[in-house]
PDB file of C-alpha atoms in Angstrom:
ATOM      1  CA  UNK A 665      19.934  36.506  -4.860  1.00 41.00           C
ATOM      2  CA  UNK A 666      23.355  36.857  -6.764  1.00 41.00           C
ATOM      3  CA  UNK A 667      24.324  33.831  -9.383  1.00 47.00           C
ATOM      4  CA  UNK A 668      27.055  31.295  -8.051  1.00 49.00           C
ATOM      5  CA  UNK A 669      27.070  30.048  -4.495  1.00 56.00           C
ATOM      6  CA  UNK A 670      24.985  30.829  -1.620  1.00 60.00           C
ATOM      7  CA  UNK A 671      25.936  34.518  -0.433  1.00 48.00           C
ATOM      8  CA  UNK A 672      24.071  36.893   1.806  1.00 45.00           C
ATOM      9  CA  UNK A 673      24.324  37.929   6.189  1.00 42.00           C
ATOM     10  CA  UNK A 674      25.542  34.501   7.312  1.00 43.00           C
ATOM     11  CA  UNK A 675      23.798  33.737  10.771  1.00 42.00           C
ATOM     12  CA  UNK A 676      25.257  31.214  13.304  1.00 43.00           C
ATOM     13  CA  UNK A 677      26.775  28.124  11.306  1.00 52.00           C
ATOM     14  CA  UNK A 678      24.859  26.339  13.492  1.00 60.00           C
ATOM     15  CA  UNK A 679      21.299  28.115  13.327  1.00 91.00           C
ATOM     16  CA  UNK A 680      18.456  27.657  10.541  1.00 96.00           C
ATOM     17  CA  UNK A 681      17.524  30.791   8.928  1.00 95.00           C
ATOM     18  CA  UNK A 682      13.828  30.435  10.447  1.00 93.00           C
ATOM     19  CA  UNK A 683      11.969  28.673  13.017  1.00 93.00           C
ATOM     20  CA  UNK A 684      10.632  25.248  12.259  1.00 95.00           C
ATOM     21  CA  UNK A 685       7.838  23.768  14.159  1.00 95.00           C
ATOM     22  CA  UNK A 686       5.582  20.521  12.303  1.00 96.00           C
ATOM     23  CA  UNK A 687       6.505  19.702   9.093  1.00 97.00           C
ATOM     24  CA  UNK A 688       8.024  22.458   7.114  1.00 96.00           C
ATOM     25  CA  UNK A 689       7.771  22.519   3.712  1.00 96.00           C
ATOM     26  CA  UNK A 690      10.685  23.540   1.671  1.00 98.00           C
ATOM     27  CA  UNK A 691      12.630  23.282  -1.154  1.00 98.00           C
ATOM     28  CA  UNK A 692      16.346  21.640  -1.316  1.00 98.00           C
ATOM     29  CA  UNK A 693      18.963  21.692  -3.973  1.00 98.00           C
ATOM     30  CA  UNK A 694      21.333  19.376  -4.169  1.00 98.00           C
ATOM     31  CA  UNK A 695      24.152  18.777  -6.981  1.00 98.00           C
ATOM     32  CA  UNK A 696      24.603  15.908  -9.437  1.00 97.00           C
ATOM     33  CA  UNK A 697      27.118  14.015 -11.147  1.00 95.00           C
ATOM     34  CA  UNK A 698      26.674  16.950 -14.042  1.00 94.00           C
ATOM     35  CA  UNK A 699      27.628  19.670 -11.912  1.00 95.00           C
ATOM     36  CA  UNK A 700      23.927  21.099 -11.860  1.00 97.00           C
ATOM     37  CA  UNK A 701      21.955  21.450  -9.266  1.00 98.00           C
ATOM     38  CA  UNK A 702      18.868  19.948  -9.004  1.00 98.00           C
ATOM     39  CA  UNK A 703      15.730  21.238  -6.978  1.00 98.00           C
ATOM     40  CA  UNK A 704      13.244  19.133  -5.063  1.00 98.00           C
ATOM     41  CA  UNK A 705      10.330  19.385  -2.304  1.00 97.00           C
ATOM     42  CA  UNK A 706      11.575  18.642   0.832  1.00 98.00           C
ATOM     43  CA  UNK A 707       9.907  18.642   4.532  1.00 97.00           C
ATOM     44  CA  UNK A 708      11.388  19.293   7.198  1.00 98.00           C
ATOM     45  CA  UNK A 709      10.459  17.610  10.634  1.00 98.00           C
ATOM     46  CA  UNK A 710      11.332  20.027  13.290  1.00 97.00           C
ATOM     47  CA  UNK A 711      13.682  18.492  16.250  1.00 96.00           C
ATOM     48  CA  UNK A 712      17.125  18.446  17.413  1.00 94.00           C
ATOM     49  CA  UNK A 713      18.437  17.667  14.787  1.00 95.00           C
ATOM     50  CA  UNK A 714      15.944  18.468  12.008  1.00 97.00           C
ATOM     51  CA  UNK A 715      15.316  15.502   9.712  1.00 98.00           C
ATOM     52  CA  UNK A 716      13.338  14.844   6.495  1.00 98.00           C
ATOM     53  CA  UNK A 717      13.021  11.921   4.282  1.00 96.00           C
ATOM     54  CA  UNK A 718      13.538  11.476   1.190  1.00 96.00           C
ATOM     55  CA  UNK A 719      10.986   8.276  -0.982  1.00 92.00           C
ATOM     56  CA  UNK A 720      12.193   6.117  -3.647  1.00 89.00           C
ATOM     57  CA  UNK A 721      15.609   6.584  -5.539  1.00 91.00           C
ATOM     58  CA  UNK A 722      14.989  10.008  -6.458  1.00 94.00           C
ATOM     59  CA  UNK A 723      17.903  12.400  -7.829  1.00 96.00           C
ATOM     60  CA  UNK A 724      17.693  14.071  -4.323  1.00 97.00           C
ATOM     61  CA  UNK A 725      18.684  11.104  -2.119  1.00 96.00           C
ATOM     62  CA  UNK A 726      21.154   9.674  -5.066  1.00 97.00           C
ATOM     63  CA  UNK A 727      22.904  13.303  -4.720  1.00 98.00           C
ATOM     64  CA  UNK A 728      22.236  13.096  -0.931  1.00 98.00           C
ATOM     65  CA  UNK A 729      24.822  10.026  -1.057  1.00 96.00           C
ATOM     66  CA  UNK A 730      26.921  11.097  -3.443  1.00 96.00           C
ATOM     67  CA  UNK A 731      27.580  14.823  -1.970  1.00 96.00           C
ATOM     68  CA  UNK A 732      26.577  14.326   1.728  1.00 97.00           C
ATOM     69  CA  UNK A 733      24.286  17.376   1.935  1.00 97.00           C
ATOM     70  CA  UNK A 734      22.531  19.883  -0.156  1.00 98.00           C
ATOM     71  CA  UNK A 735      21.242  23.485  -0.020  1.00 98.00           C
ATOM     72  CA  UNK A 736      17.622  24.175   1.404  1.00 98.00           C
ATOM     73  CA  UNK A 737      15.905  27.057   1.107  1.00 98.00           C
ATOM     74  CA  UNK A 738      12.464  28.798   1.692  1.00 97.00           C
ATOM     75  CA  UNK A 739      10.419  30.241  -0.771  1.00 96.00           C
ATOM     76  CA  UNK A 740       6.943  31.626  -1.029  1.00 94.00           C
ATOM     77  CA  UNK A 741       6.688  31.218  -4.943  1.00 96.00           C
ATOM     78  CA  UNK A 742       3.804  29.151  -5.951  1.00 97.00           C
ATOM     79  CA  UNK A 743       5.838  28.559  -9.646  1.00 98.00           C
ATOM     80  CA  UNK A 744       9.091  27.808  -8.353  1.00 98.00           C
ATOM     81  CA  UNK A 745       7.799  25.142  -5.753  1.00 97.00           C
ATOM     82  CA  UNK A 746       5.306  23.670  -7.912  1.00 98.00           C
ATOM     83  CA  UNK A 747       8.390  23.059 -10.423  1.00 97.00           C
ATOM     84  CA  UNK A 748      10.517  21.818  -7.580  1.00 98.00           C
ATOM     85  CA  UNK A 749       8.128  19.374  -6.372  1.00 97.00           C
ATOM     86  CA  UNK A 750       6.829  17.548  -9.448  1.00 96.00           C
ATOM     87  CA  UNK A 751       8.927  18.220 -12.391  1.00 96.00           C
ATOM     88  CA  UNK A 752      13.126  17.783 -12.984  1.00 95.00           C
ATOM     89  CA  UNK A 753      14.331  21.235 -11.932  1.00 97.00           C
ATOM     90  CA  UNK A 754      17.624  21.612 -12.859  1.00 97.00           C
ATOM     91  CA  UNK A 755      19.794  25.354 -12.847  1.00 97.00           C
ATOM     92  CA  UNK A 756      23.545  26.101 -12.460  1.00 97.00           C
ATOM     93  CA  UNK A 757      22.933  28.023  -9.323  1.00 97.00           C
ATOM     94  CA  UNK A 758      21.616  26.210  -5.883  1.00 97.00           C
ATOM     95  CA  UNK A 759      19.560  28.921  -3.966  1.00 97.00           C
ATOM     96  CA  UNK A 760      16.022  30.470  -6.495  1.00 97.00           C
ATOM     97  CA  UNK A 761      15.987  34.082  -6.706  1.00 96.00           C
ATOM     98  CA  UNK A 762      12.535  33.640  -5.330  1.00 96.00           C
ATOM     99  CA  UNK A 763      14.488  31.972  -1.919  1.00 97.00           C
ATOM    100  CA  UNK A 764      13.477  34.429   1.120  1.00 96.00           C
ATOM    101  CA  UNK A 765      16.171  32.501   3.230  1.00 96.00           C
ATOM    102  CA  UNK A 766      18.493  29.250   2.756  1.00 97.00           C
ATOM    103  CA  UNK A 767      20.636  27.147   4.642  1.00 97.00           C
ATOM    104  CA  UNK A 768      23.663  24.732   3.711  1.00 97.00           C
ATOM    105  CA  UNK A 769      23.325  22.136   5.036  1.00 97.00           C
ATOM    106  CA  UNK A 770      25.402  18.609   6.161  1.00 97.00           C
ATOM    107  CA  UNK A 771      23.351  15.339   5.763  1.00 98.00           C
ATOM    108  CA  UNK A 772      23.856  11.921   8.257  1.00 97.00           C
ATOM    109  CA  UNK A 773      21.714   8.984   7.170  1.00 97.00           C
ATOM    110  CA  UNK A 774      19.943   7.391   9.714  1.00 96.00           C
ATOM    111  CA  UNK A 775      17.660   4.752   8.578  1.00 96.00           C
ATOM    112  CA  UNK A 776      16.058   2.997   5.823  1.00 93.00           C
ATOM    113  CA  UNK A 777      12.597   1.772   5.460  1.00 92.00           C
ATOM    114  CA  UNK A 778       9.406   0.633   3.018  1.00 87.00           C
ATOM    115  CA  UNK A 779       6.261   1.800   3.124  1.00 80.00           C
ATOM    116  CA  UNK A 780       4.409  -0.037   0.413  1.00 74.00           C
ATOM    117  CA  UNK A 781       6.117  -0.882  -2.427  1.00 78.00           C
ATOM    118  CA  UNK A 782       8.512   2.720  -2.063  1.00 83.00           C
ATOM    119  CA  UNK A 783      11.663   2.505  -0.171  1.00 89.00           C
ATOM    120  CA  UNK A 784      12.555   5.632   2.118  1.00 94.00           C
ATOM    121  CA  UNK A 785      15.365   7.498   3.921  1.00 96.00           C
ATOM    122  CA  UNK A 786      15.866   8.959   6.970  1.00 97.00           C
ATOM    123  CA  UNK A 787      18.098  11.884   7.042  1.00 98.00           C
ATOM    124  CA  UNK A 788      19.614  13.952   9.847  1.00 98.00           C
ATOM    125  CA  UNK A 789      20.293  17.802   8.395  1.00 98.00           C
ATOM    126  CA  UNK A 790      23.119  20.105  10.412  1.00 97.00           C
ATOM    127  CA  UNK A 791      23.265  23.813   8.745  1.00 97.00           C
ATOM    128  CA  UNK A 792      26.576  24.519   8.251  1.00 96.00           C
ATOM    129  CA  UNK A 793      25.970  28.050   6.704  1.00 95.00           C
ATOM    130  CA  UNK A 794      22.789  30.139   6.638  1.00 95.00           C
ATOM    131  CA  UNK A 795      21.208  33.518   5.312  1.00 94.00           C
ATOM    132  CA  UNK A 796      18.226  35.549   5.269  1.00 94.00           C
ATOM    133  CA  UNK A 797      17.847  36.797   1.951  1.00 94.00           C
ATOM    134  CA  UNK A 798      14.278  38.954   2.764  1.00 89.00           C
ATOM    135  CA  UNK A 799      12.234  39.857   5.428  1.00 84.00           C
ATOM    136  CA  UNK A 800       9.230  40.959   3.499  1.00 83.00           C
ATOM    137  CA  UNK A 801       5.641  40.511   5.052  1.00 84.00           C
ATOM    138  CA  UNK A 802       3.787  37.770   3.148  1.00 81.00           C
ATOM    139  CA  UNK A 803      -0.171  37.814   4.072  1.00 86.00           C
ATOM    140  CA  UNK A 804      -1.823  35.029   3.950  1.00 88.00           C
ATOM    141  CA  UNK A 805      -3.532  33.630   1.284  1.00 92.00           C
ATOM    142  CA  UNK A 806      -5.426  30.448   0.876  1.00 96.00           C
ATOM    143  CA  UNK A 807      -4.136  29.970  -2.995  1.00 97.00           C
ATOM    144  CA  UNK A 808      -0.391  28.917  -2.061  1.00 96.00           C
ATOM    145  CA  UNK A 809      -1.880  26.266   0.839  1.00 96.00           C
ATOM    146  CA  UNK A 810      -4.013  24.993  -1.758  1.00 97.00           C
ATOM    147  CA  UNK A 811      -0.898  24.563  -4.222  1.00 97.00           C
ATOM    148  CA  UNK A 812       1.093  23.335  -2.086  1.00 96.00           C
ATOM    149  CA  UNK A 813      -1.489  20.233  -1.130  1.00 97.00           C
ATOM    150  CA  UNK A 814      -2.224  20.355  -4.724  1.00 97.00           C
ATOM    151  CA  UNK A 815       1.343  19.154  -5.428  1.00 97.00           C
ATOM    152  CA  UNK A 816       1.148  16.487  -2.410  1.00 96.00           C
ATOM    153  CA  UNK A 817      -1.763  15.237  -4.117  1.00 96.00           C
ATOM    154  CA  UNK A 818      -0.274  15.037  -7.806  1.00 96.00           C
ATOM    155  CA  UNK A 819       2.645  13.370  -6.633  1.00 93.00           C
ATOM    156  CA  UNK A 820       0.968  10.592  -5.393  1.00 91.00           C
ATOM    157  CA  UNK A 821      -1.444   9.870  -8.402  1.00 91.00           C
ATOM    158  CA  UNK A 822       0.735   6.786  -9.688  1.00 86.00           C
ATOM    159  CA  UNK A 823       1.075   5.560  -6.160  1.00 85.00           C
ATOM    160  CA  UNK A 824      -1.023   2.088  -5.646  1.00 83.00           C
ATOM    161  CA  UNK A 825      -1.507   2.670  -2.058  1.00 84.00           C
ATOM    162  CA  UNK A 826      -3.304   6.027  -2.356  1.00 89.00           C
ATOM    163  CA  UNK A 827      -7.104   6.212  -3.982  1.00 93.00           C
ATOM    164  CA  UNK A 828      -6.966   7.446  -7.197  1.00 92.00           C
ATOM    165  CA  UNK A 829     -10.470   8.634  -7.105  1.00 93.00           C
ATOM    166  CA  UNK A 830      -9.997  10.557  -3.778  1.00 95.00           C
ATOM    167  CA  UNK A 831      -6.715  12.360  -4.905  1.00 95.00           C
ATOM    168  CA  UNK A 832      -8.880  13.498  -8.713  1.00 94.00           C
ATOM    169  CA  UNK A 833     -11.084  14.908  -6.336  1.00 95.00           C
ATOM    170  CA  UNK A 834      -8.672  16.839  -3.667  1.00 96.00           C
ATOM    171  CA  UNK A 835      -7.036  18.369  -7.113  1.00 96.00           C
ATOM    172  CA  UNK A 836     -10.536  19.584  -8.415  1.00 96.00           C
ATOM    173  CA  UNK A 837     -11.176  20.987  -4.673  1.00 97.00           C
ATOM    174  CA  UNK A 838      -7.625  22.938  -5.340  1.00 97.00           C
ATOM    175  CA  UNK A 839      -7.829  24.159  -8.260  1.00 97.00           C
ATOM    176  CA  UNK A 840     -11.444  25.536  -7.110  1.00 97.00           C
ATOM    177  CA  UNK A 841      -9.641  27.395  -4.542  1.00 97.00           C
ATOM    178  CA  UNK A 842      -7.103  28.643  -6.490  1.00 97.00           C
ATOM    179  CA  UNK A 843      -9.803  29.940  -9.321  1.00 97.00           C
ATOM    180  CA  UNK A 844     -11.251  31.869  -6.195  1.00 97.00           C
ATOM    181  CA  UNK A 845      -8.217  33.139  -3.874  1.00 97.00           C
ATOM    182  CA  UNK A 846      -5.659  32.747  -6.034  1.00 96.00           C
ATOM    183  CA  UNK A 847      -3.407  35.547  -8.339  1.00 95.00           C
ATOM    184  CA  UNK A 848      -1.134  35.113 -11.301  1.00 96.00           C
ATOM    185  CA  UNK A 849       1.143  32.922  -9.459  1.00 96.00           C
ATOM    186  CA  UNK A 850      -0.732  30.613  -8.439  1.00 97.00           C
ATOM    187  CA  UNK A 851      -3.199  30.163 -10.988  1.00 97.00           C
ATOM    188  CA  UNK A 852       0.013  29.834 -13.019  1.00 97.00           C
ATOM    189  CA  UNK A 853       0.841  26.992 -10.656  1.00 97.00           C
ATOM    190  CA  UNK A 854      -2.036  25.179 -10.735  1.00 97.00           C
ATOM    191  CA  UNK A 855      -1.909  25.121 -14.394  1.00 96.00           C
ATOM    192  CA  UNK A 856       1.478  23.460 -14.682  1.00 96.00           C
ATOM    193  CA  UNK A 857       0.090  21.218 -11.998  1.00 96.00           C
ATOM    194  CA  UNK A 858      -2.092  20.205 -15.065  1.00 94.00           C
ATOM    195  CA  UNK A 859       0.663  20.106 -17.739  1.00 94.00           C
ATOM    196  CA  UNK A 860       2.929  17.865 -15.510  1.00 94.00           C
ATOM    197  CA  UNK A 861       0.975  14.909 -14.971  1.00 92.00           C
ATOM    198  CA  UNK A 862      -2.352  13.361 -16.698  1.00 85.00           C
ATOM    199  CA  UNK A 863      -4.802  14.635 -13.941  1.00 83.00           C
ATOM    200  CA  UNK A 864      -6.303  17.562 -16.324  1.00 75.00           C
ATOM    201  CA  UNK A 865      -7.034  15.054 -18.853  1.00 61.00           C
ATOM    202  CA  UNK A 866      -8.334  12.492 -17.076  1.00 56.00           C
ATOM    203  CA  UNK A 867     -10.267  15.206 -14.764  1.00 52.00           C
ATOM    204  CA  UNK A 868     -12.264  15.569 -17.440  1.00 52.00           C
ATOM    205  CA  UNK A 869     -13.813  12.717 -17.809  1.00 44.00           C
ATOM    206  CA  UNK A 870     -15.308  12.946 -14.164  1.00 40.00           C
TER     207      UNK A 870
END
């Protein structure tokens, strides 16, 4: 992927750049008040239209307000996601290099809710511009699910209505996995996993 602004084969204006069925995981980019671009996990619930929401006042729905859509964008990259999802990504370009396809995209709020103590939003997503950047054959490997749960886990450590106990425990189960399946990558992953919240120290204690 070039620097700057989304570029590639544009498909259909009105298509996604891949076929979405469940809840897709994926990563969105959206720009702040600073001009950056910052990077955050973000499913996608397949339907007509797609929509996703977006919990708590996070940079992501602030920017979703502010700018009235974002950039999302599908990558396969334990490192990148990992950052995405649990830490404050922020570059000067939208769309990773590690981004196999992306799609601009025009955001309509639909509704607000609580669930807990953590306010959410609703969010209607219309690609206005889309691209496949690669069509390379990924096998599968067990490692990058167990990341990715890893980082659903992590996220909600210092949430009161999840069990602290039972999340420690998912994360050990993880990073298990990832000792045994996993590569560079994703042992990398797991690792800043670790770095980015207290589980690894408190882990040991268990």
């Amino acid at each position: 992927m070039s620097d700057g602004e989304p570029t590639g084969s544009a498909a259909d204006a009105a298509d996604w750049p891949v076929d979405l069925c469940g809840v897709t995981e994926s990563v969105v980019a959206t720009e702040g008040p600073n001009g950056r671009w910052n990077l955050a996990a973000l499913g996608l619930h397949a339907g007509d239209p797609v929509t996703a929401r977006t919990w708590g006042r996070t940079r992501t729905r602030l920017n979703f307000d502010r700018r009235g859509g974002g950039v999302v964008q599908f990558t396969r990259d334990p490192v990148d996601f990992t950052r995405a999802a649990l830490d404050v990504y922020e570059r000067q370009e939208p769309v990773l290099d590690s981004a196999q396809a992306w799609a601009r995209v025009e955001v309509e709020h639909v509704t607000t809710g609580d669930d807990g103590s953590t306010e959410w939003a609703e969010w209607q997503l219309h690609p206005a511009e889309s691209a496949v950047e690669s069509r390379s054959v990924e096998p599968v490997n067990r490692a990058f699910g167990a990341v990715l749960e890893a980082t659903v886990a992590a996220s909600r450590l210092d949430v009161s209505s999840y069990d602290e106990t039972t999340l420690r425990q998912r994360l050990s189960y993880f990073e298990a996995v990832v000792e045994r399946c996993g590569g560079e990558r994703e042992r990398e992953a797991m690792a800043l996993i670790g770095s980015l919240t207290d589980w690894k120290t408190e882990n040991e204690s268990f």
